[in-house]
Amino acid sequence: FFTKSKSTSKSITMKVALFLSLAVSAAAFSQQSRREAFAKVAAGIAFVPAAANAAAGESPRFSVFGLLGDGTSYSEGAAYGSDQSSPLYSAYSVYGEQAGSLYKPNDPAVNKRKMAVIAESKVRLGNLEAYIAKKQWFNVKDELTRYMYETRGAVRGMAQTPVQKEAAEDFFKAIEATTLNATLNKQAACSAAAADSIKKLDAFTATL
């Protein structure tokens, strides 16, 4: 009994000693880290331009949505177009609508990419029948949301005329019906909707 008690006491003593040793090391490291951090902050402050700091005797600067006050104040961060010579892309953008902007909605390269997405979407729709035959409903829904996440954007981007927009809506309804019937495990209805989605996509592509 006494041998067991002595060994237990020795084990507790060793654990306490180890804990105290780690605590002292951590405190020393923490103190050194704080010194280094404060030194770096102080060095960084030295390089801040004097113009960015408030001048002595200067009134506080503020702005109300860039309309009242000083639009360059720290509290603002944006002048909402009050400091721009041309209209902005949006109230939350610092970029204006300029003739020299890189993005152009009618850029042939952009339309080419959209058409490539539509073409690949038809390939993905062609995979559905095999999944439906095996009742792999998760694969049906994954196929309609994995790569085809881009399909709606591409179709809407290419649909410019009323006829094209109507054909696009018909296609969207067909793929939504496919997803719904896959969720409900309705094999025949899902197969019919998948086939209809291919036809509707072909009909939309024919309008381009």
mmCIF file of C-alpha atoms in Angstrom:
data_model
loop_
_atom_site.group_PDB
_atom_site.id
_atom_site.type_symbol
_atom_site.label_atom_id
_atom_site.label_comp_id
_atom_site.label_asym_id
_atom_site.label_seq_id
_atom_site.Cartn_x
_atom_site.Cartn_y
_atom_site.Cartn_z
ATOM 1 C CA PHE A 1 0.000 0.000 0.000
ATOM 2 C CA PHE A 2 2.797 2.428 1.014
ATOM 3 C CA THR A 3 4.837 1.543 -2.117
ATOM 4 C CA LYS A 4 1.881 2.348 -4.355
ATOM 5 C CA SER A 5 1.255 5.626 -2.497
ATOM 6 C CA LYS A 6 4.896 6.697 -2.890
ATOM 7 C CA SER A 7 4.925 5.961 -6.637
ATOM 8 C CA THR A 8 1.669 7.894 -7.098
ATOM 9 C CA SER A 9 3.089 10.857 -5.160
ATOM 10 C CA LYS A 10 6.275 10.802 -7.246
ATOM 11 C CA SER A 11 4.218 10.747 -10.473
ATOM 12 C CA ILE A 12 2.147 13.754 -9.353
ATOM 13 C CA THR A 13 5.302 15.639 -8.390
ATOM 14 C CA MET A 14 6.859 15.004 -11.815
ATOM 15 C CA LYS A 15 3.684 16.187 -13.588
ATOM 16 C CA VAL A 16 3.577 19.373 -11.516
ATOM 17 C CA ALA A 17 7.237 20.053 -12.221
ATOM 18 C CA LEU A 18 6.710 19.515 -15.972
ATOM 19 C CA PHE A 19 3.673 21.824 -15.990
ATOM 20 C CA LEU A 20 5.572 24.577 -14.178
ATOM 21 C CA SER A 21 8.484 24.224 -16.579
ATOM 22 C CA LEU A 22 6.179 24.597 -19.594
ATOM 23 C CA ALA A 23 4.397 27.556 -18.017
ATOM 24 C CA VAL A 24 7.678 29.383 -17.406
ATOM 25 C CA SER A 25 8.837 28.701 -20.985
ATOM 26 C CA ALA A 26 5.525 29.906 -22.427
ATOM 27 C CA ALA A 27 5.622 33.072 -20.352
ATOM 28 C CA ALA A 28 9.166 33.828 -21.496
ATOM 29 C CA PHE A 29 8.272 33.160 -25.128
ATOM 30 C CA SER A 30 5.096 35.227 -24.852
ATOM 31 C CA GLN A 31 7.015 38.147 -23.336
ATOM 32 C CA GLN A 32 9.629 37.971 -26.112
ATOM 33 C CA SER A 33 6.920 37.727 -28.789
ATOM 34 C CA ARG A 34 5.157 40.803 -27.400
ATOM 35 C CA ARG A 35 8.386 42.785 -27.501
ATOM 36 C CA GLU A 36 9.003 41.772 -31.133
ATOM 37 C CA ALA A 37 5.416 42.556 -32.112
ATOM 38 C CA PHE A 38 5.512 46.023 -30.538
ATOM 39 C CA ALA A 39 8.835 46.702 -32.231
ATOM 40 C CA LYS A 40 7.404 45.780 -35.659
ATOM 41 C CA VAL A 41 4.299 47.901 -35.103
ATOM 42 C CA ALA A 42 6.409 50.868 -34.087
ATOM 43 C CA ALA A 43 8.602 50.430 -37.163
ATOM 44 C CA GLY A 44 5.533 50.242 -39.410
ATOM 45 C CA ILE A 45 4.005 53.392 -37.943
ATOM 46 C CA ALA A 46 7.173 55.278 -38.768
ATOM 47 C CA PHE A 47 6.542 54.706 -42.501
ATOM 48 C CA VAL A 48 2.901 55.929 -42.510
ATOM 49 C CA PRO A 49 2.676 59.155 -44.554
ATOM 50 C CA ALA A 50 2.163 62.197 -42.395
ATOM 51 C CA ALA A 51 -0.700 63.372 -44.632
ATOM 52 C CA ALA A 52 -2.778 60.340 -43.639
ATOM 53 C CA ASN A 53 -2.747 61.367 -39.982
ATOM 54 C CA ALA A 54 -4.946 64.064 -38.483
ATOM 55 C CA ALA A 55 -3.224 67.426 -38.272
ATOM 56 C CA ALA A 56 -2.984 69.295 -34.990
ATOM 57 C CA GLY A 57 -6.017 71.492 -34.402
ATOM 58 C CA GLU A 58 -7.913 69.979 -37.331
ATOM 59 C CA SER A 59 -11.621 69.237 -36.922
ATOM 60 C CA PRO A 60 -12.746 65.588 -37.196
ATOM 61 C CA ARG A 61 -13.468 64.521 -40.762
ATOM 62 C CA PHE A 62 -16.543 62.521 -41.686
ATOM 63 C CA SER A 63 -18.684 61.702 -44.682
ATOM 64 C CA VAL A 64 -22.323 60.764 -45.197
ATOM 65 C CA PHE A 65 -22.469 58.447 -48.228
ATOM 66 C CA GLY A 66 -20.055 60.732 -50.044
ATOM 67 C CA LEU A 67 -22.700 63.459 -50.308
ATOM 68 C CA LEU A 68 -21.959 65.425 -47.154
ATOM 69 C CA GLY A 69 -18.681 65.991 -45.414
ATOM 70 C CA ASP A 70 -15.292 64.801 -46.599
ATOM 71 C CA GLY A 71 -15.450 61.841 -48.997
ATOM 72 C CA THR A 72 -11.757 61.073 -48.401
ATOM 73 C CA SER A 73 -12.155 60.475 -44.663
ATOM 74 C CA TYR A 74 -11.210 57.134 -43.132
ATOM 75 C CA SER A 75 -14.799 56.508 -42.089
ATOM 76 C CA GLU A 76 -15.941 56.622 -45.693
ATOM 77 C CA GLY A 77 -13.545 54.479 -47.703
ATOM 78 C CA ALA A 78 -15.456 55.372 -50.870
ATOM 79 C CA ALA A 79 -16.825 58.588 -52.291
ATOM 80 C CA TYR A 80 -19.738 56.928 -54.120
ATOM 81 C CA GLY A 81 -18.745 58.532 -57.399
ATOM 82 C CA SER A 82 -18.447 62.080 -56.056
ATOM 83 C CA ASP A 83 -14.738 62.067 -56.913
ATOM 84 C CA GLN A 84 -15.125 60.476 -60.371
ATOM 85 C CA SER A 85 -15.469 62.225 -63.695
ATOM 86 C CA SER A 86 -17.713 59.493 -65.145
ATOM 87 C CA PRO A 87 -20.564 57.358 -63.733
ATOM 88 C CA LEU A 88 -19.531 54.302 -61.720
ATOM 89 C CA TYR A 89 -20.375 50.709 -62.519
ATOM 90 C CA SER A 90 -22.390 50.678 -59.291
ATOM 91 C CA ALA A 91 -22.650 52.712 -56.101
ATOM 92 C CA TYR A 92 -20.320 50.198 -54.440
ATOM 93 C CA SER A 93 -17.679 50.156 -57.188
ATOM 94 C CA VAL A 94 -14.609 52.310 -57.684
ATOM 95 C CA TYR A 95 -14.578 51.520 -61.400
ATOM 96 C CA GLY A 96 -16.422 53.623 -63.932
ATOM 97 C CA GLU A 97 -18.330 52.745 -67.077
ATOM 98 C CA GLN A 98 -15.704 53.689 -69.623
ATOM 99 C CA ALA A 99 -15.268 52.989 -73.301
ATOM 100 C CA GLY A 100 -11.858 51.499 -72.596
ATOM 101 C CA SER A 101 -13.071 48.900 -70.073
ATOM 102 C CA LEU A 102 -11.791 45.377 -70.656
ATOM 103 C CA TYR A 103 -15.129 43.577 -70.327
ATOM 104 C CA LYS A 104 -17.567 43.936 -73.200
ATOM 105 C CA PRO A 105 -20.833 41.953 -73.140
ATOM 106 C CA ASN A 106 -20.735 41.427 -76.911
ATOM 107 C CA ASP A 107 -17.101 40.333 -77.007
ATOM 108 C CA PRO A 108 -16.814 37.376 -79.439
ATOM 109 C CA ALA A 109 -14.563 35.545 -76.966
ATOM 110 C CA VAL A 110 -17.229 35.803 -74.249
ATOM 111 C CA ASN A 111 -19.956 34.499 -76.556
ATOM 112 C CA LYS A 112 -17.656 31.710 -77.716
ATOM 113 C CA ARG A 113 -17.190 30.546 -74.145
ATOM 114 C CA LYS A 114 -20.939 30.642 -73.523
ATOM 115 C CA MET A 115 -21.558 28.516 -76.605
ATOM 116 C CA ALA A 116 -18.916 26.043 -75.394
ATOM 117 C CA VAL A 117 -20.754 25.769 -72.064
ATOM 118 C CA ILE A 118 -24.046 25.112 -73.876
ATOM 119 C CA ALA A 119 -22.429 22.435 -76.061
ATOM 120 C CA GLU A 120 -20.921 20.671 -73.040
ATOM 121 C CA SER A 121 -24.259 20.911 -71.233
ATOM 122 C CA LYS A 122 -25.868 18.863 -73.999
ATOM 123 C CA VAL A 123 -23.195 16.201 -73.460
ATOM 124 C CA ARG A 124 -23.988 16.150 -69.747
ATOM 125 C CA LEU A 125 -27.712 15.847 -70.441
ATOM 126 C CA GLY A 126 -26.940 12.840 -72.605
ATOM 127 C CA ASN A 127 -25.506 11.081 -69.545
ATOM 128 C CA LEU A 128 -28.770 11.253 -67.638
ATOM 129 C CA GLU A 129 -30.604 8.350 -69.268
ATOM 130 C CA ALA A 130 -28.013 5.808 -68.110
ATOM 131 C CA TYR A 131 -28.273 7.111 -64.540
ATOM 132 C CA ILE A 132 -32.056 7.060 -64.655
ATOM 133 C CA ALA A 133 -32.077 3.463 -65.948
ATOM 134 C CA LYS A 134 -29.970 2.443 -62.934
ATOM 135 C CA LYS A 135 -32.049 4.630 -60.591
ATOM 136 C CA GLN A 136 -28.933 6.532 -59.579
ATOM 137 C CA TRP A 137 -30.873 9.619 -58.593
ATOM 138 C CA PHE A 138 -27.936 11.287 -56.899
ATOM 139 C CA ASN A 139 -25.969 11.123 -60.157
ATOM 140 C CA VAL A 140 -28.869 12.676 -62.055
ATOM 141 C CA LYS A 141 -29.017 15.630 -59.677
ATOM 142 C CA ASP A 142 -25.228 15.951 -59.503
ATOM 143 C CA GLU A 143 -25.002 16.081 -63.294
ATOM 144 C CA LEU A 144 -27.554 18.881 -63.365
ATOM 145 C CA THR A 145 -25.741 20.958 -60.744
ATOM 146 C CA ARG A 146 -22.056 20.115 -61.142
ATOM 147 C CA TYR A 147 -20.841 21.453 -64.497
ATOM 148 C CA MET A 148 -24.289 22.665 -65.464
ATOM 149 C CA TYR A 149 -24.126 25.270 -62.721
ATOM 150 C CA GLU A 150 -22.738 27.409 -65.555
ATOM 151 C CA THR A 151 -25.508 26.510 -68.003
ATOM 152 C CA ARG A 152 -28.141 28.973 -66.846
ATOM 153 C CA GLY A 153 -25.734 31.890 -67.035
ATOM 154 C CA ALA A 154 -24.603 30.893 -70.523
ATOM 155 C CA VAL A 155 -28.157 30.413 -71.803
ATOM 156 C CA ARG A 156 -29.393 33.677 -70.306
ATOM 157 C CA GLY A 157 -26.350 35.481 -71.661
ATOM 158 C CA MET A 158 -27.037 34.295 -75.203
ATOM 159 C CA ALA A 159 -30.807 34.877 -75.057
ATOM 160 C CA GLN A 160 -31.329 38.396 -76.387
ATOM 161 C CA THR A 161 -34.579 38.338 -78.364
ATOM 162 C CA PRO A 162 -38.059 37.532 -76.971
ATOM 163 C CA VAL A 163 -38.077 34.259 -78.923
ATOM 164 C CA GLN A 164 -34.719 33.231 -77.504
ATOM 165 C CA LYS A 165 -35.754 34.157 -73.961
ATOM 166 C CA GLU A 166 -38.945 32.110 -74.277
ATOM 167 C CA ALA A 167 -36.972 29.113 -75.559
ATOM 168 C CA ALA A 168 -34.548 29.533 -72.655
ATOM 169 C CA GLU A 169 -37.404 29.460 -70.131
ATOM 170 C CA ASP A 170 -38.780 26.277 -71.711
ATOM 171 C CA PHE A 171 -35.372 24.653 -71.319
ATOM 172 C CA PHE A 172 -35.099 25.725 -67.692
ATOM 173 C CA LYS A 173 -38.508 24.234 -66.926
ATOM 174 C CA ALA A 174 -37.454 20.940 -68.525
ATOM 175 C CA ILE A 175 -34.294 20.553 -66.428
ATOM 176 C CA GLU A 176 -36.201 21.587 -63.304
ATOM 177 C CA ALA A 177 -38.748 18.855 -64.022
ATOM 178 C CA THR A 178 -35.867 16.393 -64.399
ATOM 179 C CA THR A 179 -34.439 17.382 -61.012
ATOM 180 C CA LEU A 180 -37.846 17.203 -59.345
ATOM 181 C CA ASN A 181 -38.653 13.734 -60.668
ATOM 182 C CA ALA A 182 -35.184 12.498 -59.705
ATOM 183 C CA THR A 183 -35.831 13.741 -56.172
ATOM 184 C CA LEU A 184 -39.198 11.950 -56.130
ATOM 185 C CA ASN A 185 -37.620 8.777 -57.649
ATOM 186 C CA LYS A 186 -40.137 8.774 -60.516
ATOM 187 C CA GLN A 187 -38.244 6.881 -63.179
ATOM 188 C CA ALA A 188 -40.593 7.225 -66.168
ATOM 189 C CA ALA A 189 -41.311 10.906 -65.570
ATOM 190 C CA CYS A 190 -37.634 11.643 -64.992
ATOM 191 C CA SER A 191 -36.658 9.894 -68.222
ATOM 192 C CA ALA A 192 -39.260 11.844 -70.191
ATOM 193 C CA ALA A 193 -38.137 15.146 -68.655
ATOM 194 C CA ALA A 194 -34.478 14.402 -69.414
ATOM 195 C CA ALA A 195 -35.287 13.677 -73.057
ATOM 196 C CA ASP A 196 -37.406 16.828 -73.209
ATOM 197 C CA SER A 197 -34.575 18.914 -71.784
ATOM 198 C CA ILE A 198 -32.302 17.851 -74.660
ATOM 199 C CA LYS A 199 -34.998 18.782 -77.189
ATOM 200 C CA LYS A 200 -35.584 22.132 -75.517
ATOM 201 C CA LEU A 201 -31.861 22.888 -75.484
ATOM 202 C CA ASP A 202 -31.648 22.035 -79.198
ATOM 203 C CA ALA A 203 -34.650 24.301 -79.840
ATOM 204 C CA PHE A 204 -32.958 27.142 -77.987
ATOM 205 C CA THR A 205 -29.641 26.645 -79.807
ATOM 206 C CA ALA A 206 -31.504 26.766 -83.142
ATOM 207 C CA THR A 207 -32.646 30.315 -82.343
ATOM 208 C CA LEU A 208 -29.091 31.633 -81.961
#
